[in-house]
Coordinates of C-alpha atoms in Angstrom, one line a residue:
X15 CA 3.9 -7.4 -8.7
X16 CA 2.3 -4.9 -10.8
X17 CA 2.8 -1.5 -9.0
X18 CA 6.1 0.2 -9.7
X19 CA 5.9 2.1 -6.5
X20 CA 5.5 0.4 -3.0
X21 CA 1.6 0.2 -2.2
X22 CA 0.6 1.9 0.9
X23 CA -0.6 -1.2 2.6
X24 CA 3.1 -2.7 2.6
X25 CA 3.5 0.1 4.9
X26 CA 0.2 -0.8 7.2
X27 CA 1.4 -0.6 10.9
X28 CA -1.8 -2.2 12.7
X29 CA -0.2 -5.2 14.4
X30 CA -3.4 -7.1 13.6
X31 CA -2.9 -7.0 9.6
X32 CA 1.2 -7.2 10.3
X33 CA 0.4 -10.8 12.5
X34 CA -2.2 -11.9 9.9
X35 CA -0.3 -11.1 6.7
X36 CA -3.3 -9.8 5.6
X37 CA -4.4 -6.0 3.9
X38 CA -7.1 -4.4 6.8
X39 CA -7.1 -1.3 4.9
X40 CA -6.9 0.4 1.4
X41 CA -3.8 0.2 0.0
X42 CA -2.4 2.9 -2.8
X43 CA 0.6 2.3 -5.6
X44 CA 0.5 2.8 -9.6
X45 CA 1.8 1.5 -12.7
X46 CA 3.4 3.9 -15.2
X47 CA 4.0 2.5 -18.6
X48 CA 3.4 3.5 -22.8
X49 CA 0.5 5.3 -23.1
X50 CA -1.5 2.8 -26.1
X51 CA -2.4 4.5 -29.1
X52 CA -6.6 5.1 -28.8
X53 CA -5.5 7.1 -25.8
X54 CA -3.8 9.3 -27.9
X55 CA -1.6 10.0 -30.8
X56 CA 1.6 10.9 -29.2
X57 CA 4.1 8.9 -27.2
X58 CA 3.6 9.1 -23.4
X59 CA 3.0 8.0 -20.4
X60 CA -0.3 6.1 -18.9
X61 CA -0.4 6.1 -15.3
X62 CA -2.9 3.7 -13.5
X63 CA -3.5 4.2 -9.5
X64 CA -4.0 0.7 -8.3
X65 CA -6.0 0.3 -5.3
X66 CA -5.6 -2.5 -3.4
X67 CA -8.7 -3.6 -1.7
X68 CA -8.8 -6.5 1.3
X69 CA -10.4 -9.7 0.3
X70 CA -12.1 -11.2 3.1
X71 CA -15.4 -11.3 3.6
X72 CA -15.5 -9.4 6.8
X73 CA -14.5 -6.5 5.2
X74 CA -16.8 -5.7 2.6
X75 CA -17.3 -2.4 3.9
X76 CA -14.0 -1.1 3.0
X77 CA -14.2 -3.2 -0.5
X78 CA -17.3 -0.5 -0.8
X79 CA -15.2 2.3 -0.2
X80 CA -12.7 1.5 -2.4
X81 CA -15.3 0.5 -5.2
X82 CA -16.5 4.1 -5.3
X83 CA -13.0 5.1 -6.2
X84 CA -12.0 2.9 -9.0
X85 CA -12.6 3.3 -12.7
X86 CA -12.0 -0.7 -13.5
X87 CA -12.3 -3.7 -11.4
X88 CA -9.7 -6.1 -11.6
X89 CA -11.0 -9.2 -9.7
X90 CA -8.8 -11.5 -8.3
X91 CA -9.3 -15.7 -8.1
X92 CA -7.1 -17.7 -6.6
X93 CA -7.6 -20.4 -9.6
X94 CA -6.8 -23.5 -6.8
X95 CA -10.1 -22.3 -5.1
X96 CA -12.4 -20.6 -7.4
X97 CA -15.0 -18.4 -7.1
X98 CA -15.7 -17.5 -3.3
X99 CA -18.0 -16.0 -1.1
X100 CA -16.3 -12.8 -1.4
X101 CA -15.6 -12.9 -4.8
X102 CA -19.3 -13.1 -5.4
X103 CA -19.7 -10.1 -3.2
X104 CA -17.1 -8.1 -4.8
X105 CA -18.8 -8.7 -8.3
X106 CA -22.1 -7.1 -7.0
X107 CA -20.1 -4.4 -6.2
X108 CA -18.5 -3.7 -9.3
X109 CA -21.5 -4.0 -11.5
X110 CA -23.1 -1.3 -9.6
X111 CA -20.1 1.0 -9.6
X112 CA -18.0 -0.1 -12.5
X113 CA -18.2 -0.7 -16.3
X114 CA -15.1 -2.7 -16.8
X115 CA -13.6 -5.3 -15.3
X116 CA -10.3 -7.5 -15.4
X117 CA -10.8 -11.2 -14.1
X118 CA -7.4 -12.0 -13.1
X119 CA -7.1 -15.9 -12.6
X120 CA -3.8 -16.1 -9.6
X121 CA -1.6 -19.0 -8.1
X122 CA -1.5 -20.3 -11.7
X123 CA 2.2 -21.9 -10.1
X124 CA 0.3 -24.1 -7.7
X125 CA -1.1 -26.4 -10.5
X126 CA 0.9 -29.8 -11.7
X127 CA 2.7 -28.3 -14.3
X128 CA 1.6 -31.1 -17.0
X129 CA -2.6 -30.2 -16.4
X130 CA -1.4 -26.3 -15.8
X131 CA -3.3 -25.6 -19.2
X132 CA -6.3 -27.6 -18.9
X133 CA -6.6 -26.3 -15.5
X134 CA -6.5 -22.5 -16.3
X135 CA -9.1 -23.7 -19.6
X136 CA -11.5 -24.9 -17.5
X137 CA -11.6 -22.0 -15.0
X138 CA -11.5 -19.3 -17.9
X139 CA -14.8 -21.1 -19.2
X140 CA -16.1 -21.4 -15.9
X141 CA -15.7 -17.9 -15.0
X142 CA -17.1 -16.8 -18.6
X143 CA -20.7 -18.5 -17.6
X144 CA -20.5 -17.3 -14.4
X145 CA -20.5 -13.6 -15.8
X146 CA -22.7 -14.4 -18.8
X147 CA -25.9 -12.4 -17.2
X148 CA -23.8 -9.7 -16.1
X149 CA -22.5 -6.6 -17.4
X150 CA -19.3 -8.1 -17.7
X151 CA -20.2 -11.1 -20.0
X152 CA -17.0 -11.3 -21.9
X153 CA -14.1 -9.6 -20.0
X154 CA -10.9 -10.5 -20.5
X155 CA -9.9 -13.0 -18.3
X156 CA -5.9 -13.2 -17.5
X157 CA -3.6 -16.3 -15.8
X158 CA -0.6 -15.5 -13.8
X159 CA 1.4 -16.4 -10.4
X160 CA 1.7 -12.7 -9.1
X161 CA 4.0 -14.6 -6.1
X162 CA 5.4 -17.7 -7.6
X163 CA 6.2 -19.8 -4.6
X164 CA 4.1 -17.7 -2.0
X165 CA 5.2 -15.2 0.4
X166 CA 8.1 -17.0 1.7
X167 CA 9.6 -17.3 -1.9
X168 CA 12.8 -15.3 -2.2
X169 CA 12.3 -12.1 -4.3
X170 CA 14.4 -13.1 -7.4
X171 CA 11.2 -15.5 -8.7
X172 CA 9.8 -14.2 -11.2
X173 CA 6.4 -13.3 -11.8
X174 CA 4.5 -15.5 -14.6
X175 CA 1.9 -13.9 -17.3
X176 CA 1.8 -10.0 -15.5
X177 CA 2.9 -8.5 -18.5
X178 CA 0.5 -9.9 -20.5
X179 CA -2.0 -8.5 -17.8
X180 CA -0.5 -4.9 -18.3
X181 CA -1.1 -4.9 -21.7
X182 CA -4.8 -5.9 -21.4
X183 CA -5.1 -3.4 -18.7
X184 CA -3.9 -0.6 -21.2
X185 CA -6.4 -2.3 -23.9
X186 CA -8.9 -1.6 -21.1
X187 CA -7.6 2.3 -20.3
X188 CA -9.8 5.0 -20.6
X189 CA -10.1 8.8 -19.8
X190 CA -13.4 9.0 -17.4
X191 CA -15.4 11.8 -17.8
X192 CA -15.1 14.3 -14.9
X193 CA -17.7 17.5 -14.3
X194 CA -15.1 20.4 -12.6
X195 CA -18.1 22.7 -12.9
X196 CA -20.4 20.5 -10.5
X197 CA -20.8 20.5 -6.7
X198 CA -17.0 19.7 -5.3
X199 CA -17.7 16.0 -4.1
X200 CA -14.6 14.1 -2.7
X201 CA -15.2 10.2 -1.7
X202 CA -12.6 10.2 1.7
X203 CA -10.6 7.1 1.8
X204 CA -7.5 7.5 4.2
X205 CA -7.9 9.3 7.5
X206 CA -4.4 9.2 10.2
X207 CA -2.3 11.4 12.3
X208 CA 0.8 13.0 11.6
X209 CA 3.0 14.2 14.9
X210 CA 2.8 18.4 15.4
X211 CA 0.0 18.4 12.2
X212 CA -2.9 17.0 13.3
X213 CA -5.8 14.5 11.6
X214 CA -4.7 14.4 7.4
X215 CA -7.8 13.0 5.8
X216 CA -7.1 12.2 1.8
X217 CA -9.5 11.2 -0.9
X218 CA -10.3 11.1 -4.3
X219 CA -11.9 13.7 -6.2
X220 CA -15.6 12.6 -8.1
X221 CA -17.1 16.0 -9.0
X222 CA -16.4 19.8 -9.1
X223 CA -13.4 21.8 -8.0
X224 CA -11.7 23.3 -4.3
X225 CA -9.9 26.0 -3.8
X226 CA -7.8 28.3 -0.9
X227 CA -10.8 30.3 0.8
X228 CA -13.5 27.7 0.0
X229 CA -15.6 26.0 2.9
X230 CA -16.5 22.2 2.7
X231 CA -18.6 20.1 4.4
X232 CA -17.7 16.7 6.2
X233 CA -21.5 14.6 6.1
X234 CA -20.5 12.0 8.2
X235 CA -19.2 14.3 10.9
X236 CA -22.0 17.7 10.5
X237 CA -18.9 19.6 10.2
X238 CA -18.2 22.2 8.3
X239 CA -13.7 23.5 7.4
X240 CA -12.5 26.4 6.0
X241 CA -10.1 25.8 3.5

């Protein structure tokens, strides 16, 4: 609902997460929209990468590797449900490799219309205590229905309350500070095949610089490339 190009798990072919309905791997897309004005003076552009990481519990180890990547946590309740095992774990995460976060509060369709309000009240004050002793006492908390309906709604629903989550989102933009004259240091977060290339790995850039003629080293593998 949020991406304005098609995230990269849509296109997941493992037949597992296809059967499941369910993301087994990190997914990419972005947002583009008005660059807000304590980013900068002049009218532009803000691009935010989204990515999408997999919410079950089984997981967590590609939660982690998506955590190193990110900038700002958006966590995601499903408000019928609460806060989760999961969820819990994904917060841990995020205070040690964030220092923003978006609570987004989903499935806001799902609740009796008449209590909708005093449903979504309660959860937003629940969700403040829960995150009073952490570093994110007092994050912004948004209510929406990403999917109104579910999957099996036809496409023409529309989405409830996600434009008021993109502009807390750009109220929560900021430019990180990167050092291009440190070590090159690139967190890996997609590795596949392409027919008559070869293995494509792609990551995301932390530290430092790469250019033609330089030679990396792969850690995991005790490898060493030539670029």
């Amino acid at each position: 609902a949020l991406s304005t190009i098609g995230s990269t798990a849509a296109f997941d072919r493992a037949p597992q997460s296809r059967a499941r309905g369910i993301t087994l791997d990190l997914g990419f897309s972005c947002l583009c929209t008005e660059l807000p004005p304590h980013l900068g003076p002049e009218p532009g552009l803000l691009q935010l990468t989204l990515v999408d990481c997999p919410g079950h519990a089984s997981l967590i180890r590609t939660i982690i590797g998506g955590a190193q990547i990110i900038d700002l946590m958006m966590l995601v309740i499903d408000i019928t449900k609460g806060m989760q095992t999961q969820s819990a774990e994904c917060l841990v995460i995020g205070q040690i490799a964030c220092q923003k976060m978006v609570v987004v509060l989903n499935k806001i369709d799902l609740l009796p219309e008449g209590k909708r309000q005093t449903a979504i009240d309660k959860m937003v004050k629940k969700m403040h205590k829960t995150l009073e002793n952490t570093k994110f006492h007092g994050c912004p908390i948004v209510s929406l229905a990403a999917k109104p309906g579910g999957p099996e709604a036809p496409e023409t629903m529309t989405p409830i309350g996600v434009s008021e989550l993109i502009e807390v989102l750009k109220s929560e933009a900021y430019i990180p500070t990167r050092d291009p004259s440190g070590s090159f240091l690139m967190a890996i977060d997609h590795c596949f095949s392409i027919k008559g290339q070869g293995t494509v790995m792609t990551g995301t850039i932390l530290s430092g610089s790469v250019n033609i003629g330089d030679n990396v080293e792969i850690p995991a593998l005790k490898d060493g490339k030539h670029i």
